[in-house]
mmCIF file with all atom_site columns, C-alpha atoms in Angstrom:
data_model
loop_
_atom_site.group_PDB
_atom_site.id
_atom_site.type_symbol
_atom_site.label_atom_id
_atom_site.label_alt_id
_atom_site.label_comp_id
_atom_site.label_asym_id
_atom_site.label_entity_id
_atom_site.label_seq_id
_atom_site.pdbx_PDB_ins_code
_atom_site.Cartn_x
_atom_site.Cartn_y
_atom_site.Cartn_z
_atom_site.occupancy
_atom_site.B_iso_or_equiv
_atom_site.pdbx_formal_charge
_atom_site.auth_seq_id
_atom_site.auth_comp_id
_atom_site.auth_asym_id
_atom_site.auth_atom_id
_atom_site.pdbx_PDB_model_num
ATOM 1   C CA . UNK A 1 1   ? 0.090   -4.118  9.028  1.00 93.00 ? 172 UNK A CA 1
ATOM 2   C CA . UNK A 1 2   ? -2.447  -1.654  10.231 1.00 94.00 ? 173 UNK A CA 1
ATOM 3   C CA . UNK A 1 3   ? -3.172  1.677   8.526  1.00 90.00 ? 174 UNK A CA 1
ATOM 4   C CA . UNK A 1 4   ? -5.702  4.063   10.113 1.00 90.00 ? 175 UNK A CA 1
ATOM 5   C CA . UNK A 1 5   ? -7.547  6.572   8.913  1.00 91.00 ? 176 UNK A CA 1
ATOM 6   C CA . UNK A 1 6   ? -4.953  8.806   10.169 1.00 93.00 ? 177 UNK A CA 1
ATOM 7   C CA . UNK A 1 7   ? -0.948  7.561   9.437  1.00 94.00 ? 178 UNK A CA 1
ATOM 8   C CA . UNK A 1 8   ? 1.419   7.818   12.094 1.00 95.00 ? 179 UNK A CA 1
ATOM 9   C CA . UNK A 1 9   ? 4.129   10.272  10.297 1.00 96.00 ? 180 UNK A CA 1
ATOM 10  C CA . UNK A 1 10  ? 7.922   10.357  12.403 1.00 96.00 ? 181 UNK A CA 1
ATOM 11  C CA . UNK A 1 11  ? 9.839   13.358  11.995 1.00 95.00 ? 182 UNK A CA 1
ATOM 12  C CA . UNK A 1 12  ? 12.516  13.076  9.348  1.00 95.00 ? 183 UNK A CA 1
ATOM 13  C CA . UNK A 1 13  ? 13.448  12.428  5.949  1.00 97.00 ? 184 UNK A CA 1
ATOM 14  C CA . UNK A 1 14  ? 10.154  11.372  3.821  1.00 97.00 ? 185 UNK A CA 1
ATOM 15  C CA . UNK A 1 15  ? 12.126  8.454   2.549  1.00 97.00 ? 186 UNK A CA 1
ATOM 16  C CA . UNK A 1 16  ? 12.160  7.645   6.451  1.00 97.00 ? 187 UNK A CA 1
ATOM 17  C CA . UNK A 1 17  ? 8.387   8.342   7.122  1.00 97.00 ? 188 UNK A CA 1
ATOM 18  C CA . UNK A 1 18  ? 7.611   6.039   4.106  1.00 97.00 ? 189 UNK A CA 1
ATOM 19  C CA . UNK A 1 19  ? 9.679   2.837   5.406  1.00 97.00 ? 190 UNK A CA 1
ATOM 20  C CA . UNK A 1 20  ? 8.302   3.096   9.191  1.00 95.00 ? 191 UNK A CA 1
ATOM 21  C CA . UNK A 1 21  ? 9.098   1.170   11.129 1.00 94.00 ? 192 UNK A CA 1
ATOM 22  C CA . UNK A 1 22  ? 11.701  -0.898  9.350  1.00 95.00 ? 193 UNK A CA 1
ATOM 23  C CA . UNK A 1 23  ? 15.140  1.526   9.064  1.00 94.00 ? 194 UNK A CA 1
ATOM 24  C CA . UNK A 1 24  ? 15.829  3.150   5.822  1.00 93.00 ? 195 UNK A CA 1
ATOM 25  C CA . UNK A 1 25  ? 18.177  0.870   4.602  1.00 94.00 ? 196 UNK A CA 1
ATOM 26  C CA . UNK A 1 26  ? 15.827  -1.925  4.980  1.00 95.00 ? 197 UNK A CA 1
ATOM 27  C CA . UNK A 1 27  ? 15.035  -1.022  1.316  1.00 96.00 ? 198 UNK A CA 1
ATOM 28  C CA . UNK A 1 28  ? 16.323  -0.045  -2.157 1.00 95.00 ? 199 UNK A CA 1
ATOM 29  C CA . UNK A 1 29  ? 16.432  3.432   -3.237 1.00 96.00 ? 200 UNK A CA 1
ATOM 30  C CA . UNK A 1 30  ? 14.420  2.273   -6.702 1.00 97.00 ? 201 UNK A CA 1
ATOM 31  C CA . UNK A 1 31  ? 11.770  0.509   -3.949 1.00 97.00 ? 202 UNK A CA 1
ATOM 32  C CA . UNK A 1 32  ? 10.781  3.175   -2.595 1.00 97.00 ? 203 UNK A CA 1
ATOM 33  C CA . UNK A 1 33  ? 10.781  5.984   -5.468 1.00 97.00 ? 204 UNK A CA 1
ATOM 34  C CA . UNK A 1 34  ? 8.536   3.272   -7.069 1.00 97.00 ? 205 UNK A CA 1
ATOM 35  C CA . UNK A 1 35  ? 6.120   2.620   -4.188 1.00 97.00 ? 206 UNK A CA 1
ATOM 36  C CA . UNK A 1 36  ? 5.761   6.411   -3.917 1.00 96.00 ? 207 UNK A CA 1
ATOM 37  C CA . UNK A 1 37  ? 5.175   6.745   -7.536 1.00 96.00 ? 208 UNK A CA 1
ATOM 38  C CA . UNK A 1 38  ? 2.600   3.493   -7.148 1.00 96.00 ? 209 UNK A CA 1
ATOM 39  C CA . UNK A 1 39  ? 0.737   5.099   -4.442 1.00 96.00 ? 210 UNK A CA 1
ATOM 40  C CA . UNK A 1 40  ? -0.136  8.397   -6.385 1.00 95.00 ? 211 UNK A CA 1
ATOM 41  C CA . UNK A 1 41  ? 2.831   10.637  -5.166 1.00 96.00 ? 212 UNK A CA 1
ATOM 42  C CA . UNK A 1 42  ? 5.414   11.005  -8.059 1.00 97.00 ? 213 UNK A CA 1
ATOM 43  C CA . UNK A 1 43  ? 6.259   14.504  -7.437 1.00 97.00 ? 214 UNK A CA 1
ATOM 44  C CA . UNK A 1 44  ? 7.517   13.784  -3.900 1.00 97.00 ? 215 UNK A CA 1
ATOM 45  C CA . UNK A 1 45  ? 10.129  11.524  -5.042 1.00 97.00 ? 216 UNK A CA 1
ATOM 46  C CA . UNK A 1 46  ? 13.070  13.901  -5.667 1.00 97.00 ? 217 UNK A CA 1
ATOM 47  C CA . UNK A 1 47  ? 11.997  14.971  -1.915 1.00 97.00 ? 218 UNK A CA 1
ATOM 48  C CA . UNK A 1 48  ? 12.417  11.651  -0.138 1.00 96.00 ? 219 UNK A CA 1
ATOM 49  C CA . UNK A 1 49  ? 16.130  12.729  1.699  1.00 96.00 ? 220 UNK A CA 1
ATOM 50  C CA . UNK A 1 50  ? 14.434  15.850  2.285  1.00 97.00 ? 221 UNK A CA 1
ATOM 51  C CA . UNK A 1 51  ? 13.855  15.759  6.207  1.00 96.00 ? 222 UNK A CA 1
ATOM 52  C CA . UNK A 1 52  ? 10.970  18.218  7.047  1.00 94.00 ? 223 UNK A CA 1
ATOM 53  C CA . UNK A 1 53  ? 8.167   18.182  9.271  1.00 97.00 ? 224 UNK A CA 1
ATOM 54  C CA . UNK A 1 54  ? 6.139   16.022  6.777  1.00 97.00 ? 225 UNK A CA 1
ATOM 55  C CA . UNK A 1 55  ? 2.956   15.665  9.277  1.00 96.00 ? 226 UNK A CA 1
ATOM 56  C CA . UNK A 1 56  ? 2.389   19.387  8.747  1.00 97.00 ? 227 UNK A CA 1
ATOM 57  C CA . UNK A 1 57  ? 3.954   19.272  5.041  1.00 96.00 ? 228 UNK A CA 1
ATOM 58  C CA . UNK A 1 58  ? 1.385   16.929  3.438  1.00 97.00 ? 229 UNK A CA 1
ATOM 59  C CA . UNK A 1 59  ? -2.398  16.646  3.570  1.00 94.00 ? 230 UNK A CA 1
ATOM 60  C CA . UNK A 1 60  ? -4.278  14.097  4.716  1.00 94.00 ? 231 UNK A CA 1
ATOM 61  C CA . UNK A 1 61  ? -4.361  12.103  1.400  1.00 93.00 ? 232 UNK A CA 1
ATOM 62  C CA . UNK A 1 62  ? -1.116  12.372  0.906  1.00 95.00 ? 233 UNK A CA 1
ATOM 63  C CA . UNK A 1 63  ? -0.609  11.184  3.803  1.00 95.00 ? 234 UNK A CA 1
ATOM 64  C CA . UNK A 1 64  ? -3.012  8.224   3.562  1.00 94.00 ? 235 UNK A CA 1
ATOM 65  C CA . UNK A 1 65  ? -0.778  7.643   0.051  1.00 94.00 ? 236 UNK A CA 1
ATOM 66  C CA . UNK A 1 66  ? 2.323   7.620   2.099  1.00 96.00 ? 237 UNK A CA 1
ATOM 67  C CA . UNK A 1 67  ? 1.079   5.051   4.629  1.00 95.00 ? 238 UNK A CA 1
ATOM 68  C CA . UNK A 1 68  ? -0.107  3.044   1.158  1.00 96.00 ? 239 UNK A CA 1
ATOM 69  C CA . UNK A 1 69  ? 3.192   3.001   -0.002 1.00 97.00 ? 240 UNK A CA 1
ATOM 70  C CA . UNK A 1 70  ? 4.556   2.202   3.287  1.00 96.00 ? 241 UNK A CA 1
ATOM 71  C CA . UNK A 1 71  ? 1.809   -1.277  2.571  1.00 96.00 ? 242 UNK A CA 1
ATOM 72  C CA . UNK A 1 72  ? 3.044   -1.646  -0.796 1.00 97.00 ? 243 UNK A CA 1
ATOM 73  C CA . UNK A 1 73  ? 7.079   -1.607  0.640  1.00 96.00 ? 244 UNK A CA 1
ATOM 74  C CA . UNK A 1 74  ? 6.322   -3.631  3.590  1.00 96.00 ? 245 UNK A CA 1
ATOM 75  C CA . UNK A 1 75  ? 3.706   -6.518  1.549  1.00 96.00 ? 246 UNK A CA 1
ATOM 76  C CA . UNK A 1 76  ? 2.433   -8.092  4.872  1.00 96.00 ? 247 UNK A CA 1
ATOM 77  C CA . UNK A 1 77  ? 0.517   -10.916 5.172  1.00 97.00 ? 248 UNK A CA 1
ATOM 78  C CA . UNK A 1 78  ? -2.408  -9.110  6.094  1.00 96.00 ? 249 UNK A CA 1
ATOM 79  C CA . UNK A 1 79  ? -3.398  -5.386  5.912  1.00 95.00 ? 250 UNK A CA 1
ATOM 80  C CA . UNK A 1 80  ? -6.185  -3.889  8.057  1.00 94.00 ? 251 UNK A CA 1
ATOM 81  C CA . UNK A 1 81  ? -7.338  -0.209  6.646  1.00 92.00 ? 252 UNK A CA 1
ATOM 82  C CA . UNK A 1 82  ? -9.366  1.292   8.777  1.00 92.00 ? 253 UNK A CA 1
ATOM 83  C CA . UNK A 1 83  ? -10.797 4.039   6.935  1.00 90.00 ? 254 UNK A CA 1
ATOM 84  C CA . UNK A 1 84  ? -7.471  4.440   5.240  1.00 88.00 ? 255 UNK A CA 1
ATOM 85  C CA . UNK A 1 85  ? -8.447  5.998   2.198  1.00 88.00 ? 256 UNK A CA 1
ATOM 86  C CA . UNK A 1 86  ? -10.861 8.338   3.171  1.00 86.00 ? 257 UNK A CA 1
ATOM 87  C CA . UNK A 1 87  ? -9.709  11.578  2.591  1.00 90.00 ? 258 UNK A CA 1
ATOM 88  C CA . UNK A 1 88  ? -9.365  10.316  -1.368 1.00 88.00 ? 259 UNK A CA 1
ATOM 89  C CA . UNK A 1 89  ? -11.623 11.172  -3.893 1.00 89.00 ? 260 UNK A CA 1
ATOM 90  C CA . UNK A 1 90  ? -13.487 7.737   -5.091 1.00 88.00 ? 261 UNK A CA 1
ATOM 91  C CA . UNK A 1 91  ? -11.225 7.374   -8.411 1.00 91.00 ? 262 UNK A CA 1
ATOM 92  C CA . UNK A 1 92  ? -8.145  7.544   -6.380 1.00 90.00 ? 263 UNK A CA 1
ATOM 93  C CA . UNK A 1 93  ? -9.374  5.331   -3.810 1.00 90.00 ? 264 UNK A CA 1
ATOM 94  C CA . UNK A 1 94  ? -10.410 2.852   -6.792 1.00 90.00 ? 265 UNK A CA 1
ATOM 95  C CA . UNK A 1 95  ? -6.517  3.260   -8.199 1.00 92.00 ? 266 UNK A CA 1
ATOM 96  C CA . UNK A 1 96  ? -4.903  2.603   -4.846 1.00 92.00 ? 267 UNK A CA 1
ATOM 97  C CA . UNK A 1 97  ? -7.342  -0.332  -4.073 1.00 91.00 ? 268 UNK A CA 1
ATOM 98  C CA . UNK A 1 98  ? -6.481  -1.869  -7.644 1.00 94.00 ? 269 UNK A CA 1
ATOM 99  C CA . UNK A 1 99  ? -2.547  -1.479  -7.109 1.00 94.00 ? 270 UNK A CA 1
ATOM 100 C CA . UNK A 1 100 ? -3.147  -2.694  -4.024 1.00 94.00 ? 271 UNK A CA 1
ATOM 101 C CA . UNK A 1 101 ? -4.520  -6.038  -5.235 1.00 93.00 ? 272 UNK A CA 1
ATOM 102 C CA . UNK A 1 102 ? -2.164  -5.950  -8.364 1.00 95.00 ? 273 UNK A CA 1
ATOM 103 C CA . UNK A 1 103 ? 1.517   -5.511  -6.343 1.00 96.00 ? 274 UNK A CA 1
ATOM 104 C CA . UNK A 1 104 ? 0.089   -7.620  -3.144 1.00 96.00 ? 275 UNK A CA 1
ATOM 105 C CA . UNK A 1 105 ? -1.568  -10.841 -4.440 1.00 95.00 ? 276 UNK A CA 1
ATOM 106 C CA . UNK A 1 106 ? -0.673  -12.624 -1.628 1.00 95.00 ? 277 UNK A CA 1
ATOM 107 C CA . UNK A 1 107 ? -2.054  -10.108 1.025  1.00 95.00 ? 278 UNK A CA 1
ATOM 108 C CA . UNK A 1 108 ? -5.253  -10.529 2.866  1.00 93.00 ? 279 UNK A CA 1
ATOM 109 C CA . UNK A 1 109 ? -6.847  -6.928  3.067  1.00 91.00 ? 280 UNK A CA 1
ATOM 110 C CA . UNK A 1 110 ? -9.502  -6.436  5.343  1.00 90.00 ? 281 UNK A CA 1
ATOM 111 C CA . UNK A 1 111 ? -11.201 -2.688  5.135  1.00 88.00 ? 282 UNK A CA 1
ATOM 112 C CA . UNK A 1 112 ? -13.263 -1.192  7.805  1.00 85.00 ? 283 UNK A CA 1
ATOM 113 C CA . UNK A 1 113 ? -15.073 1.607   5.530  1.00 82.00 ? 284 UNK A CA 1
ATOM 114 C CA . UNK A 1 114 ? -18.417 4.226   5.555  1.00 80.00 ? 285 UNK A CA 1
ATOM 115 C CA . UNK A 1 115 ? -17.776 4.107   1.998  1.00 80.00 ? 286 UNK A CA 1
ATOM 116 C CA . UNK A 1 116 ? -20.058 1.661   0.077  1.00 78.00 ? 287 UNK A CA 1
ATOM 117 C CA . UNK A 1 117 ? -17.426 1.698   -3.233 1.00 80.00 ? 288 UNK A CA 1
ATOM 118 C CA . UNK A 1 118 ? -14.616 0.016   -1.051 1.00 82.00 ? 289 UNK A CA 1
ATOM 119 C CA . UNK A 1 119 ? -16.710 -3.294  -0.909 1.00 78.00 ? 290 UNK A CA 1
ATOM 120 C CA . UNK A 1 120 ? -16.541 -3.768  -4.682 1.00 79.00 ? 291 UNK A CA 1
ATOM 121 C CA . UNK A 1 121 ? -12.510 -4.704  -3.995 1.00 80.00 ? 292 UNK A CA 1
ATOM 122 C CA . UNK A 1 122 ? -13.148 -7.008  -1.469 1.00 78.00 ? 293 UNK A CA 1
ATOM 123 C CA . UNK A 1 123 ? -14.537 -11.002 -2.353 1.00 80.00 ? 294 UNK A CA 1
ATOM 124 C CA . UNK A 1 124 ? -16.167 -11.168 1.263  1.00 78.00 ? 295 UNK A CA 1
ATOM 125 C CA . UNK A 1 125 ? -18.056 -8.573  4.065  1.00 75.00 ? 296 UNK A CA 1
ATOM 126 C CA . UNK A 1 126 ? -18.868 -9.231  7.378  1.00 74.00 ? 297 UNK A CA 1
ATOM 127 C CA . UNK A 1 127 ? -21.215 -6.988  8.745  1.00 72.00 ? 298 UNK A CA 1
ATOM 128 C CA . UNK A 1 128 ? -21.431 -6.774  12.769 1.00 70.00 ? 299 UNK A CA 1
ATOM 129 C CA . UNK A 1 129 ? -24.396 -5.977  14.233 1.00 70.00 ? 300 UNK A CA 1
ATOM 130 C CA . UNK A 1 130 ? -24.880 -5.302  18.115 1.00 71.00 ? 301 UNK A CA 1
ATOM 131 C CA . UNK A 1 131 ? -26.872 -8.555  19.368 1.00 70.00 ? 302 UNK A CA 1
ATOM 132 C CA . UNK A 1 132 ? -27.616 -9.983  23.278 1.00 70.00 ? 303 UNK A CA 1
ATOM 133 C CA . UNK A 1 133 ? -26.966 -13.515 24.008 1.00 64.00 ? 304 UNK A CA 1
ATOM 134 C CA . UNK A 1 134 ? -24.484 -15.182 26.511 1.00 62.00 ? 305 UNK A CA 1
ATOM 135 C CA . UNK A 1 135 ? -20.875 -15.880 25.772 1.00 55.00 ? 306 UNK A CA 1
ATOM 136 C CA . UNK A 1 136 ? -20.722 -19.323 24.256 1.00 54.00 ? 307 UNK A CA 1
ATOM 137 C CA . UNK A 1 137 ? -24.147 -19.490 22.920 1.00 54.00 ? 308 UNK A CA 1
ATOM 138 C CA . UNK A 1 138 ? -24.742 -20.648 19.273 1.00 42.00 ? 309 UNK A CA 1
ATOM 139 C CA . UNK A 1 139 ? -26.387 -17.472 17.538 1.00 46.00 ? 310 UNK A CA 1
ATOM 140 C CA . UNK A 1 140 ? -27.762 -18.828 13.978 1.00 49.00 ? 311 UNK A CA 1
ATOM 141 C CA . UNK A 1 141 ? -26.569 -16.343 11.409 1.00 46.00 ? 312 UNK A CA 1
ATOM 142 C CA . UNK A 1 142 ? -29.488 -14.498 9.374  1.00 50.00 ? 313 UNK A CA 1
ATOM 143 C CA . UNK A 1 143 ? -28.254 -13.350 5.858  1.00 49.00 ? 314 UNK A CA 1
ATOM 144 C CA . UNK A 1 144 ? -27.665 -9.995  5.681  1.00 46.00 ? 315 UNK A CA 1
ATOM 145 C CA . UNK A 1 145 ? -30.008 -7.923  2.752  1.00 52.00 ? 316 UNK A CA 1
ATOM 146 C CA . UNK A 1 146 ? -28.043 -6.202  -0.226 1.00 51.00 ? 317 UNK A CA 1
ATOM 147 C CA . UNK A 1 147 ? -27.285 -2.692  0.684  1.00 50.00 ? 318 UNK A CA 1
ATOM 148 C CA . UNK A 1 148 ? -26.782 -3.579  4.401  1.00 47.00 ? 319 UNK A CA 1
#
């Protein structure tokens, strides 16, 4: 699953918008209300047959919580978050990162972040650097310096 920095939101109920792009029905009720809750948005759940505009509704963190909860609905193998939490305030972020390791043990995250607090939830970085050599050559990899 792939979250960007910016959630695709489809028009329609929020309870809709949360389990894109499996159908509605692909979950329970209680699943949802709870991955809402788990993602930082309790007060939306009496809203979630409520079908609004919910691109324009919410802001972009809430948003970025609703495409969370979407992860925390859908528990894929692996989750890519490209800058997915960057409208959040670092404590949040910290609070969704640590649910997000708590309710998907047996997802592989991988974050592409400016933020130097997301690599404290991650065991491994890769850092790519722009480099010249032709395809197929064996580049020996240098060990990249703390703070890098």
């Amino acid at each position: 699953l792939f979250l960007p920095q910016r959630p695709y939101i489809p028009l329609g109920t929020l309870r809709r918008v949360i389990t894109y792009p499996a159908p509605e029905s692909a979950f329970d009720p209680q699943q949802v209300a709870e991955a809402l809750a788990e993602a930082g948005l309790p007060a939306l759940v009496p809203h979630l047959d409520e079908d609004e505009n919910w691109a324009q509704r919410l802001s972009g963190g809430e948003q970025q919580r609703v495409a969370l909860a979407r992860a925390l609905l859908a528990k894929p193998d692996w989750l890519f978050l490209d800058e997915a939490t960057a409208s959040l305030d670092p404590e949040s972020e910290a609070h969704l990162y640590q649910t997000l390791k708590e309710k998907l043990p047996n997802t592989t995250i991988i974050s592409i972040a400016h933020r130097p607090t997301v690599a404290q939830f991650h065991d491994k970085r890769i850092v790519f650097r722009r480099e010249e050599g032709k395809p197929g050559q064996l580049v020996e990899a240098e060990p990249v310096p703390a703070g890098a």
